[in-house]
Short mmCIF file of C-alpha atoms in Angstrom, two decimals:
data_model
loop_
_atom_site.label_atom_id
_atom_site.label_comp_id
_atom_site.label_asym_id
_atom_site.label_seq_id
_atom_site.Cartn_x
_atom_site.Cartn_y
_atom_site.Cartn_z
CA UNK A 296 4.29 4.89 51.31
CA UNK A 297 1.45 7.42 50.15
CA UNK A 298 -0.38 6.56 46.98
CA UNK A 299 -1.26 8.79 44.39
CA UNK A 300 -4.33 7.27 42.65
CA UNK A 301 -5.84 7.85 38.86
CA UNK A 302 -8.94 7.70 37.68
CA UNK A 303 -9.21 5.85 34.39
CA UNK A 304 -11.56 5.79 31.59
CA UNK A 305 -11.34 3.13 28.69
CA UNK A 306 -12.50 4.16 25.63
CA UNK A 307 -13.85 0.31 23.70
CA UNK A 308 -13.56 -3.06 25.18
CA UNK A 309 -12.08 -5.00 22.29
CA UNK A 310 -9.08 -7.15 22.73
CA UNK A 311 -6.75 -3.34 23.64
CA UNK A 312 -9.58 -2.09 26.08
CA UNK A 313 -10.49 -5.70 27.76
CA UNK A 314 -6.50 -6.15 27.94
CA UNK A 315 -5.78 -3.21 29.98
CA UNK A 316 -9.17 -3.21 32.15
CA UNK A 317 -7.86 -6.82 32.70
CA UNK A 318 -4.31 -5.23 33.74
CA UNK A 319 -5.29 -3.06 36.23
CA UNK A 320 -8.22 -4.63 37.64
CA UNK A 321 -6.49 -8.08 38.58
CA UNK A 322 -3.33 -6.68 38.77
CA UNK A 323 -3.99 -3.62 41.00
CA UNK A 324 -2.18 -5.46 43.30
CA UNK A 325 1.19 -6.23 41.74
CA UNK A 326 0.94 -2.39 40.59
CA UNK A 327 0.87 -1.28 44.14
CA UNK A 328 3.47 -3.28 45.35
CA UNK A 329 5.47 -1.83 42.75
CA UNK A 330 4.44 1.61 42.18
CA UNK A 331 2.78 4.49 44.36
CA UNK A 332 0.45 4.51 42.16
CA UNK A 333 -3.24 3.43 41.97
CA UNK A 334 -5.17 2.96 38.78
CA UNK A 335 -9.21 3.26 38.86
CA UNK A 336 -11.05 2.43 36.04
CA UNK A 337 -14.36 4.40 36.36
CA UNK A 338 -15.67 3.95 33.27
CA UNK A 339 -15.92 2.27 30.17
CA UNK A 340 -17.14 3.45 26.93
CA UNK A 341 -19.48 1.07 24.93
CA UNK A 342 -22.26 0.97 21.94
CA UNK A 343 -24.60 -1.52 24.22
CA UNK A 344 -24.32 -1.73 27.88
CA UNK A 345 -26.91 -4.39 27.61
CA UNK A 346 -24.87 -7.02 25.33
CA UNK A 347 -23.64 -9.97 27.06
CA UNK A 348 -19.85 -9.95 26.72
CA UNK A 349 -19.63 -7.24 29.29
CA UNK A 350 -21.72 -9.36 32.11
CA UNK A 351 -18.37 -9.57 34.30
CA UNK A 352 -17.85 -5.65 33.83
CA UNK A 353 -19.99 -3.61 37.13
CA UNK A 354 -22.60 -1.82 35.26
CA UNK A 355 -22.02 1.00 36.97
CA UNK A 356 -18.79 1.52 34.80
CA UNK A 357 -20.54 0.53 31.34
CA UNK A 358 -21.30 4.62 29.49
CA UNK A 359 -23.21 4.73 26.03
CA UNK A 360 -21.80 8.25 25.86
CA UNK A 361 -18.34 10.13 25.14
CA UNK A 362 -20.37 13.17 27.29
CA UNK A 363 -20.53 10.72 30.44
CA UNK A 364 -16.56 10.12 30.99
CA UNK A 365 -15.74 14.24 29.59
CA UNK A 366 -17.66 15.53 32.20
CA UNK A 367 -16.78 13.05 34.99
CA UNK A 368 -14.11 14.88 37.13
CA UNK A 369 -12.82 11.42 38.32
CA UNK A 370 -11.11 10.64 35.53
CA UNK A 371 -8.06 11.80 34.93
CA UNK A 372 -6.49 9.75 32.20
CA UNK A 373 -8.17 8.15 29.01
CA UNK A 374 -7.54 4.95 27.11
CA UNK A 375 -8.24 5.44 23.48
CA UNK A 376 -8.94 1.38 22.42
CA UNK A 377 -11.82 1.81 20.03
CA UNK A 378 -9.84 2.40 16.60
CA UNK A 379 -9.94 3.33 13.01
CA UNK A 380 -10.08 6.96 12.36
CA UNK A 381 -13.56 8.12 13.80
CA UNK A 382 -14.89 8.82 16.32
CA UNK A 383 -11.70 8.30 17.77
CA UNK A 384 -9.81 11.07 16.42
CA UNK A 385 -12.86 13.47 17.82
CA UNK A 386 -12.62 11.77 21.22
CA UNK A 387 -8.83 12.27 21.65
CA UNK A 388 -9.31 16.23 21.14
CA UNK A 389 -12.26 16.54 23.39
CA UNK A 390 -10.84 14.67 25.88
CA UNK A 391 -7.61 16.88 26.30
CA UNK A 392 -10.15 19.61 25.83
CA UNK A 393 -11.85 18.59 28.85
CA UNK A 394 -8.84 18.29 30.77
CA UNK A 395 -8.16 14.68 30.83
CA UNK A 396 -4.41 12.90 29.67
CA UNK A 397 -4.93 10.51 26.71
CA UNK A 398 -3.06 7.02 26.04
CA UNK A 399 -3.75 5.80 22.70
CA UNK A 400 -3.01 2.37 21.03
CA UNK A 401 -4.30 3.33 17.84
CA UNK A 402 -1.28 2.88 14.96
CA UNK A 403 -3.85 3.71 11.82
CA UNK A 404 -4.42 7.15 13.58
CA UNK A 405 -0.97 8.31 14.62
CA UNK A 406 0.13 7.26 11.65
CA UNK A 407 -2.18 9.60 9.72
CA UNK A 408 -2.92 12.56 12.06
CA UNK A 409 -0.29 12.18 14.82
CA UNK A 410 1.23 15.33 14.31
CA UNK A 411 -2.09 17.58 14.76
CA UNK A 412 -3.06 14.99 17.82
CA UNK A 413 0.33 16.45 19.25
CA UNK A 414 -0.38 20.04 18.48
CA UNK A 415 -3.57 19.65 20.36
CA UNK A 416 -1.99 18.16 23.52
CA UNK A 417 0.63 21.19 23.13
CA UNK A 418 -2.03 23.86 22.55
CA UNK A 419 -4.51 22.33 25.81
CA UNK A 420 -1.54 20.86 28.46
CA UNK A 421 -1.56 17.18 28.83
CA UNK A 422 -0.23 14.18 28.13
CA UNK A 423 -0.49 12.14 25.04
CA UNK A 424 0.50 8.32 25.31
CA UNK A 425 1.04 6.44 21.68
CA UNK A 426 3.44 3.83 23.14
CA UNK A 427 0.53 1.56 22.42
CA UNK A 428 0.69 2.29 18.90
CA UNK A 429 4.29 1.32 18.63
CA UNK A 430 4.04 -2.20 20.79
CA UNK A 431 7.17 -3.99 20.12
CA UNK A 432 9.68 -1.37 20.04
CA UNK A 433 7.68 1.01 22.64
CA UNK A 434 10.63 -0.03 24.80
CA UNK A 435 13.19 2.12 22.70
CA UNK A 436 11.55 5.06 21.69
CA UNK A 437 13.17 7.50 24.10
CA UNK A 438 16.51 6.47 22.59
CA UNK A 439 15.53 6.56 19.32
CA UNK A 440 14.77 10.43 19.55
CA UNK A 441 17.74 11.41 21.75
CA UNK A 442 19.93 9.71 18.82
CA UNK A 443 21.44 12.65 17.21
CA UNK A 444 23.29 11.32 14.09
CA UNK A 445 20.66 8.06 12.89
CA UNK A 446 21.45 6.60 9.67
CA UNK A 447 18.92 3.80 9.12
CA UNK A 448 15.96 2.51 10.68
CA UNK A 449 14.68 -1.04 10.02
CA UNK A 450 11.48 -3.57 11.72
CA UNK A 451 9.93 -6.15 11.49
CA UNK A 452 6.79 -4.12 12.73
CA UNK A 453 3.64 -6.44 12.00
CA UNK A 454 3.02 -9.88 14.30
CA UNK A 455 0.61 -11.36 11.96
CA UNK A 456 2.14 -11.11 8.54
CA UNK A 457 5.26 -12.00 10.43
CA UNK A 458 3.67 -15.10 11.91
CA UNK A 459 2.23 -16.56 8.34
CA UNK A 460 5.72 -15.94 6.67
CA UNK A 461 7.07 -17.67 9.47
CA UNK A 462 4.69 -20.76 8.95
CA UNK A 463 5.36 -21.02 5.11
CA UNK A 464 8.85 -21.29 6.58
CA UNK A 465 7.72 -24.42 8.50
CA UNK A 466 5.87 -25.86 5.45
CA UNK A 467 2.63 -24.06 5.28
CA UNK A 468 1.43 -22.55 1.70
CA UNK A 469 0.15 -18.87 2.17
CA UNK A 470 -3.40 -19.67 2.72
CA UNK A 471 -3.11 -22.09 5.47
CA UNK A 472 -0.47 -20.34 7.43
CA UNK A 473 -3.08 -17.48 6.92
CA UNK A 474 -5.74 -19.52 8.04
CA UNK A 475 -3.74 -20.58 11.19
CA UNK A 476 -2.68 -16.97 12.10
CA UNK A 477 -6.77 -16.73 11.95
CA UNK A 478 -7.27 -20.13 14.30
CA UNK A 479 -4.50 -18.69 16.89
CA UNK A 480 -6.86 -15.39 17.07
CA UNK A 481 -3.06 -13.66 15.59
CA UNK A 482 -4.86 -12.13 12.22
CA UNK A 483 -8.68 -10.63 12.05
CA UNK A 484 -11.19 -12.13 9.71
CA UNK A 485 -9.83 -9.33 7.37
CA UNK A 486 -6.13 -8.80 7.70
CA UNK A 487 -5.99 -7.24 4.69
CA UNK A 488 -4.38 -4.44 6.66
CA UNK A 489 -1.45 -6.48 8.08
CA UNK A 490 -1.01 -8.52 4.92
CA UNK A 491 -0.98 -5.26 2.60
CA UNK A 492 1.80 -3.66 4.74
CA UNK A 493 -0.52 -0.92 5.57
CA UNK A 494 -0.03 -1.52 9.42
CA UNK A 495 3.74 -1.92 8.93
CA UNK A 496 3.56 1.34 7.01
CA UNK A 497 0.86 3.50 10.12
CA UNK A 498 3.96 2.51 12.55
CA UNK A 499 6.97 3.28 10.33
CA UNK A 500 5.16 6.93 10.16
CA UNK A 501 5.82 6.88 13.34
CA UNK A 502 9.22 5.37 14.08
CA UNK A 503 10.28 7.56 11.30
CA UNK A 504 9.13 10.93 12.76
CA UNK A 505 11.17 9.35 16.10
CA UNK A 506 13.99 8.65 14.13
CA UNK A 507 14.21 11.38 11.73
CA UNK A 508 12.59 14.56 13.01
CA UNK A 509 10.03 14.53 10.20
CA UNK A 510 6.32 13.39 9.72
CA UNK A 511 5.37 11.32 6.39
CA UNK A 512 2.00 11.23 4.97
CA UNK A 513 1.34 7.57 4.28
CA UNK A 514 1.44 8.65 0.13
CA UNK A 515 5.28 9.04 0.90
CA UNK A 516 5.90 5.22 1.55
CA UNK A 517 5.88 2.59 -1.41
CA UNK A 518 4.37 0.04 0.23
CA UNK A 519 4.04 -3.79 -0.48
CA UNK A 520 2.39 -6.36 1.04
CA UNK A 521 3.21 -10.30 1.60
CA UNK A 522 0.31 -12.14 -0.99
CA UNK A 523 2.70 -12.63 -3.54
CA UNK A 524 5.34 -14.26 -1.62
CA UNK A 525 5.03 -18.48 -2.52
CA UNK A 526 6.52 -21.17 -0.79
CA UNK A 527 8.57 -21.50 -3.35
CA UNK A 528 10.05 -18.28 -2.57
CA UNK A 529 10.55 -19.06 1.08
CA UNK A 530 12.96 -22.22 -0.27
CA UNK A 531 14.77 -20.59 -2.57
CA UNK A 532 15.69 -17.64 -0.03
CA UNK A 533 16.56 -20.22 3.02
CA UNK A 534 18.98 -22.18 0.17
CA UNK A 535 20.89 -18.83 -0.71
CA UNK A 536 21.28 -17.96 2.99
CA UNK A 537 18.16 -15.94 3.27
CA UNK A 538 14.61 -15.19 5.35
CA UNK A 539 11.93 -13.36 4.06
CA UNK A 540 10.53 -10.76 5.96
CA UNK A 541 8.10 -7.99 5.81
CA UNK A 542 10.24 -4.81 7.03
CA UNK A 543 9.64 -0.90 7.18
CA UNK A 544 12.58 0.73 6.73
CA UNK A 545 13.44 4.70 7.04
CA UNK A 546 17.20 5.37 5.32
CA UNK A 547 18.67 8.73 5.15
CA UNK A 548 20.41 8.68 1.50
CA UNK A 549 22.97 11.41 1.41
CA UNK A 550 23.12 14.47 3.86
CA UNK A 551 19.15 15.92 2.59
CA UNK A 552 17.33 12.47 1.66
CA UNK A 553 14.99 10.39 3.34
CA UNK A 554 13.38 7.11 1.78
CA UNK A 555 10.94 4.80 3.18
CA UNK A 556 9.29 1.87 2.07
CA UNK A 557 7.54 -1.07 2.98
CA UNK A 558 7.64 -4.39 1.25
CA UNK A 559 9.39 -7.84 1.56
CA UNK A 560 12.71 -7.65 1.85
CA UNK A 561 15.69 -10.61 1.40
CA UNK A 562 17.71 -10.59 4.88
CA UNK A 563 20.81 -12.48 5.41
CA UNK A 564 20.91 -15.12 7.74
CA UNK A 565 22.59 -14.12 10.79
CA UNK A 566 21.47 -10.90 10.93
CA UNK A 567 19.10 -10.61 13.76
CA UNK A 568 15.85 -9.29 11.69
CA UNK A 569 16.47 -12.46 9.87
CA UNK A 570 15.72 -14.61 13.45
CA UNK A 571 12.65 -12.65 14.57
CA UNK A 572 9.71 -15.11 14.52
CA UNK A 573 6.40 -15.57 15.31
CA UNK A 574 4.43 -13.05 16.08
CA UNK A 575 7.13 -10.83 17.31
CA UNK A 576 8.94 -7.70 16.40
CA UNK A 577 11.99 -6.49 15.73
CA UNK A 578 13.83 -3.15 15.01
CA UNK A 579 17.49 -1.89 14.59
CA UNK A 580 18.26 1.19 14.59
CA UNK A 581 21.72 2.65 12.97
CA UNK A 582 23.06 5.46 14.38
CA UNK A 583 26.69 7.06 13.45
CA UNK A 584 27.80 7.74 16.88
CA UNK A 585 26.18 4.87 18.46
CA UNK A 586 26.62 2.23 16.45
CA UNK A 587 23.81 -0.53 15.90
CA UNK A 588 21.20 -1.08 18.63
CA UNK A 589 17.67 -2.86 18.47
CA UNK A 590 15.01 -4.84 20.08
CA UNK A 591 12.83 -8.57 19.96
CA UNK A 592 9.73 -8.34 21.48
CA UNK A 593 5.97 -9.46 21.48
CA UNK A 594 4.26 -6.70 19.14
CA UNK A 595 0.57 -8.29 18.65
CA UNK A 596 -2.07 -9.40 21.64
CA UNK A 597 -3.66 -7.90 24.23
CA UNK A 598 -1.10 -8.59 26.68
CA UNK A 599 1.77 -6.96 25.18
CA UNK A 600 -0.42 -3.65 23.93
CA UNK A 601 -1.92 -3.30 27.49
CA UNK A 602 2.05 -3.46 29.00
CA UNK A 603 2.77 -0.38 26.41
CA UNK A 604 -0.34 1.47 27.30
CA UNK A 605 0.72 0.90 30.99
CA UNK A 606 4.37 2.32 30.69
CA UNK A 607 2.29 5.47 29.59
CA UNK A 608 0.16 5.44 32.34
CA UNK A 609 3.10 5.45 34.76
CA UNK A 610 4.88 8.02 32.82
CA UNK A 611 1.27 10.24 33.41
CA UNK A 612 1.91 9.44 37.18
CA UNK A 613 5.83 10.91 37.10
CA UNK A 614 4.51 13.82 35.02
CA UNK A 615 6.38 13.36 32.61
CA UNK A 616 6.79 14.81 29.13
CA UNK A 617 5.01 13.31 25.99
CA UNK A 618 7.43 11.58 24.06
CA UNK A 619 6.33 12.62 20.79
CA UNK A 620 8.89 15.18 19.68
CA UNK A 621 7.07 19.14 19.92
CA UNK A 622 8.28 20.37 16.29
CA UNK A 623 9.85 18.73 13.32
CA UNK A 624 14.00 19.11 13.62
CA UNK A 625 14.92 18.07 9.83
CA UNK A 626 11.86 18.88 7.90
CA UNK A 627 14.03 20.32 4.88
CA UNK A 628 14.60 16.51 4.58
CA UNK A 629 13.63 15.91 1.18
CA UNK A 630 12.19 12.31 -0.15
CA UNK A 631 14.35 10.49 -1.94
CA UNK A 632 12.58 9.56 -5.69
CA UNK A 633 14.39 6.10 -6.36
CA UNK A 634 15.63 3.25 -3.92
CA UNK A 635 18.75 3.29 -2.39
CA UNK A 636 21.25 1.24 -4.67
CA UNK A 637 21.29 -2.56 -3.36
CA UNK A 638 20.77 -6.39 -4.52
CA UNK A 639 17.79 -8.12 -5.88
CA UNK A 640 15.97 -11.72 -5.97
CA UNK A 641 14.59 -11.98 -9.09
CA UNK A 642 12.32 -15.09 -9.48
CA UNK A 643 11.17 -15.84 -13.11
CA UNK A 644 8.45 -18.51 -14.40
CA UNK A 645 10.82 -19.53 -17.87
CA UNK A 646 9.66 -21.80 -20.59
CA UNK A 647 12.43 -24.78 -19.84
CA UNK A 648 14.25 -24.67 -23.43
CA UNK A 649 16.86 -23.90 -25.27
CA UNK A 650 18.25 -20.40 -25.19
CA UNK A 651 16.30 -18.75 -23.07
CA UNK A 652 18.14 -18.08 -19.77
CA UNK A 653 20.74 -16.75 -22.55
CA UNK A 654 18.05 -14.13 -23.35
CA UNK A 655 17.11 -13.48 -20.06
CA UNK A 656 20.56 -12.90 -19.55
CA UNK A 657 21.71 -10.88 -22.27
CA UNK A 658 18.68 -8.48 -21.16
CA UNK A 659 19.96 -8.15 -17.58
CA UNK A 660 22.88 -7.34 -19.27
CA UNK A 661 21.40 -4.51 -20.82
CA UNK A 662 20.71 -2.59 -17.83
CA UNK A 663 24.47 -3.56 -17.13
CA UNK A 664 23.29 -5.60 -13.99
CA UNK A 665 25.97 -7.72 -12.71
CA UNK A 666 24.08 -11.43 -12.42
CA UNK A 667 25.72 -13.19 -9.04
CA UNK A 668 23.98 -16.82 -8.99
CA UNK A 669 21.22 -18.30 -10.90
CA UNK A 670 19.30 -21.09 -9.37
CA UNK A 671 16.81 -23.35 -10.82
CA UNK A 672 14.68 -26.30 -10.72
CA UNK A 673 14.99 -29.35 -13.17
CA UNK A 674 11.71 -29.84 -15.12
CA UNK A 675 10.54 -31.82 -18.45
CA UNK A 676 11.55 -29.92 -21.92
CA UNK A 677 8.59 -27.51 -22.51
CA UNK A 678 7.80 -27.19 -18.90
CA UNK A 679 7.39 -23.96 -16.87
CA UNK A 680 10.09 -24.03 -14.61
CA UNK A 681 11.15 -21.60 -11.37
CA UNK A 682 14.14 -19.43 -12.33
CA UNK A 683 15.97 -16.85 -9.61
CA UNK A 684 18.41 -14.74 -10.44
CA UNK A 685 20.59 -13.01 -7.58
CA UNK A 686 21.58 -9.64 -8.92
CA UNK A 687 24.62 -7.66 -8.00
CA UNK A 688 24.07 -3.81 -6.32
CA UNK A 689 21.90 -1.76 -8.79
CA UNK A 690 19.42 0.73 -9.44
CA UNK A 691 15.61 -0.73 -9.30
CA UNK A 692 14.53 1.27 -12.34
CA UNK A 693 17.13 -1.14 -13.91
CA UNK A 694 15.34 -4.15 -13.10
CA UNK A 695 11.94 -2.25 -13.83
CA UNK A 696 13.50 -1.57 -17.62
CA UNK A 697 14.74 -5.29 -17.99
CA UNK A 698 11.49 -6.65 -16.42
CA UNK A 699 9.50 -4.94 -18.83
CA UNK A 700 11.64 -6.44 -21.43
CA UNK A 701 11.13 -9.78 -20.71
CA UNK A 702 7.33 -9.35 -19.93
CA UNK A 703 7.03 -9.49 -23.84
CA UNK A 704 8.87 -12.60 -24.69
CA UNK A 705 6.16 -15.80 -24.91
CA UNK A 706 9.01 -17.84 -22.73
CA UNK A 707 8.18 -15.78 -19.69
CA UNK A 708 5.13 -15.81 -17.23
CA UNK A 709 3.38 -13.38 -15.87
CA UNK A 710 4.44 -14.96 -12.81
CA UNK A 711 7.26 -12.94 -11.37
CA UNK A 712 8.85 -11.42 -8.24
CA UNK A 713 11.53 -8.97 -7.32
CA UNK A 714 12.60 -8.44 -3.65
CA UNK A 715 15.21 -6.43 -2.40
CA UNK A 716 17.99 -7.35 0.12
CA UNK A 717 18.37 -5.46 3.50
CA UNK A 718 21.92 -4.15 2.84
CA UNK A 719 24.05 -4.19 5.75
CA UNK A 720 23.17 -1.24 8.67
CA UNK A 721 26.26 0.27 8.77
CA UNK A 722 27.40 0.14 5.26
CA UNK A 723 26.66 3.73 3.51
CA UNK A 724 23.60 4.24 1.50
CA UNK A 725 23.48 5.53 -1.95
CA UNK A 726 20.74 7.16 -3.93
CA UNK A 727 19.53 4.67 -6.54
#
């Protein structure tokens, strides 16, 4: 059979770039036997063609300089894998100005300027790749945007917060399972970004412009991170039939509304976000006409990222179509203000004596939320003991009124938490 071969141009040799120059330089084989297609990397951008880690690399493919790979007619497709915001932003554009397709990995970026990166594809002709960008669910994002009627979107969409909440399952306080996501080469020396939610939130931009027909900016979301999630926490959820888990989640509220957030969420048991471990993702997607479909896979590593960056690369090869959808179709969505109505985990730090949980109680009560189990610990009189309270379906600015309440009674630490529970896919959503 006749093969059609692509010169390839990696933009950054970090764990993304060495990943895929790793792909289809050892694997160039496999690829042919497999495909009529031949990838060529003939270049590589980096700061220091001198510096040591690239010894194994030809120098012949090492280029200081963005002008080197735009004005090398060999290349035909390039592999975004440096990035942040700048330069890579500028890259992308010059390189569809200068004729080349563009496969990108970069989450932070779509998830900010994805939108105008597609308008400049449009506006010059060619082909721009985020499946990178969306490892872990990648797999599904053609039928997410032929889904006509989606209710609800909901991920697990970060593999190293993920990974330490799965460790504190196994034992570990926050620090060390941190630490050991660190050891395991699963977090960065700063994972403030993964821990804060602020990844989670850069791909539910995007899964939510899939989804939904309509772009976010990132000062849309409410987002939440995973630091103030104990141990403690972990038990109490796994004895009331619980996981913890740091979701995104899209939900159209009504027939006009669209809220997102990110934060830690309470999911059952038995439902399969509840099982995703590790490192890996998870999505499910609700859709009125399709019912409930989703997807467990690897969504952090090299490995994994390069495979996404490489279904692009064949779909460059079939000339296909971008997936990113060409104009918003519901952009008279309008956000939704408040959380959708649902249940709450309510863990208090109480003063162990007489009459208090009656107080705390009677304030709950206030707010008319229904209480469904309290659960505490046994300590000495005068103690500080762990209180949770499971509350029935309510509004949040409820528990924000009764939680302010409380705040000023001497019995009550500072020490608090309030988590929502994932409320069942296919159950209907109502504005909070």
């Amino acid at each position: 059979m006749s093969i059609s071969e692509f010169g390839v141009a990696l933009l950054g040799f970090g764990t993304v770039g060495a990943g895929v120059y790793k792909l289809l330089h050892e694997g160039a084989t496999d690829i042919q036997n497999s495909y009529p297609y031949k990838f060529t990397v003939r270049k590589v951008l980096v700061r220091d063609p001198e510096a040591r880690r690239y010894v194994n690399i030809p120098k012949g493919l090492l280029a200081p300089n963005i002008d080197d790979i735009l004005k090398d007619e060999s290349i035909d497709i390039v592999v975004e894998a440096i990035g942040g915001i700048d330069p890579a932003r500028s890259y992308i554009v010059e390189s569809l100005k200068a004729g080349k397709d563009v496969v990108s990995a970069n989450k932070k970026l779509f998830g900010k300027y994805g939108e105008k990166l597609s308008a400049e594809a449009l506006r010059y002709g060619h082909f721009l790749g985020f499946a990178g960008a969306v490892t872990g669910f990648h797999q599904l994002c053609s039928s997410i945007i032929n889904s006509v009627m989606i209710k609800s979107f909901s991920g697990v969409l970060n593999g190293t917060s993920n990974y330490v909440l799965t460790q504190m399952e196994n034992g570990l306080p926050f620090e060390e399972a941190l630490n050991k996501a660190r050891a395991n080469g699963y977090a960065e020396e700063d994972p403030s970004e993964d821990i804060n939610g602020l990844d989670t939130r850069s791909k539910l931009v995007i899964a939510t412009r899939l989804a939904f027909g309509k772009f976010l900016s990132e000062d849309d979301i409410c987002v939440d991170g995973i630091k103030n999630i104990t141990d403690l926490d972990i038990k109490f959820a796994k004895e009331l039939g619980f996981a913890i888990k740091l979701l995104g989640l899209s939900h159209r509220v009504g027939e006009d509304k669209l809220y997102a957030v990110v934060g830690p969420h309470l999911v059952r048991l038995g439902q399969p976000l509840a099982s995703v471990d590790g490192v890996k993702n998870g999505i499910q997607v609700f859709d009125q006409l399709r019912g409930i479909f989703g997807l467990v896979a690897s969504g952090a590593g090299s490995e994994p990222t390069a495979m996404a960056i490489f279904t692009d690369l064949i779909s460059i090869a079939k000339r296909e179509h971008s997936l990113w959808p060409a104009r918003e179709k519901n952009s008279r969505l309008k956000l939704a203000k408040s959380p959708p109505v649902c249940q709450y985990y309510l863990r208090l730090q109480l003063r162990n004596k007489a009459g208090v949980l009656a107080k705390v109680t009677k304030e709950l009560g206030k707010e008319e939320i229904n209480i469904e189990q309290i659960t505490q610990r046994d300590q000495d009189d005068g103690a500080i003991v762990p209180v949770v309270i499971m509350c029935g379906p309510t509004e949040k600015k409820r528990i924000d009124r009764a939680i302010k309440r409380l705040k000023v009674f001497d019995f009550v630490s500072s020490d608090l938490l309030v988590l929502p529970v994932l409320e069942q896919l296919n159950e209907e959503i109502t504005a909070g």
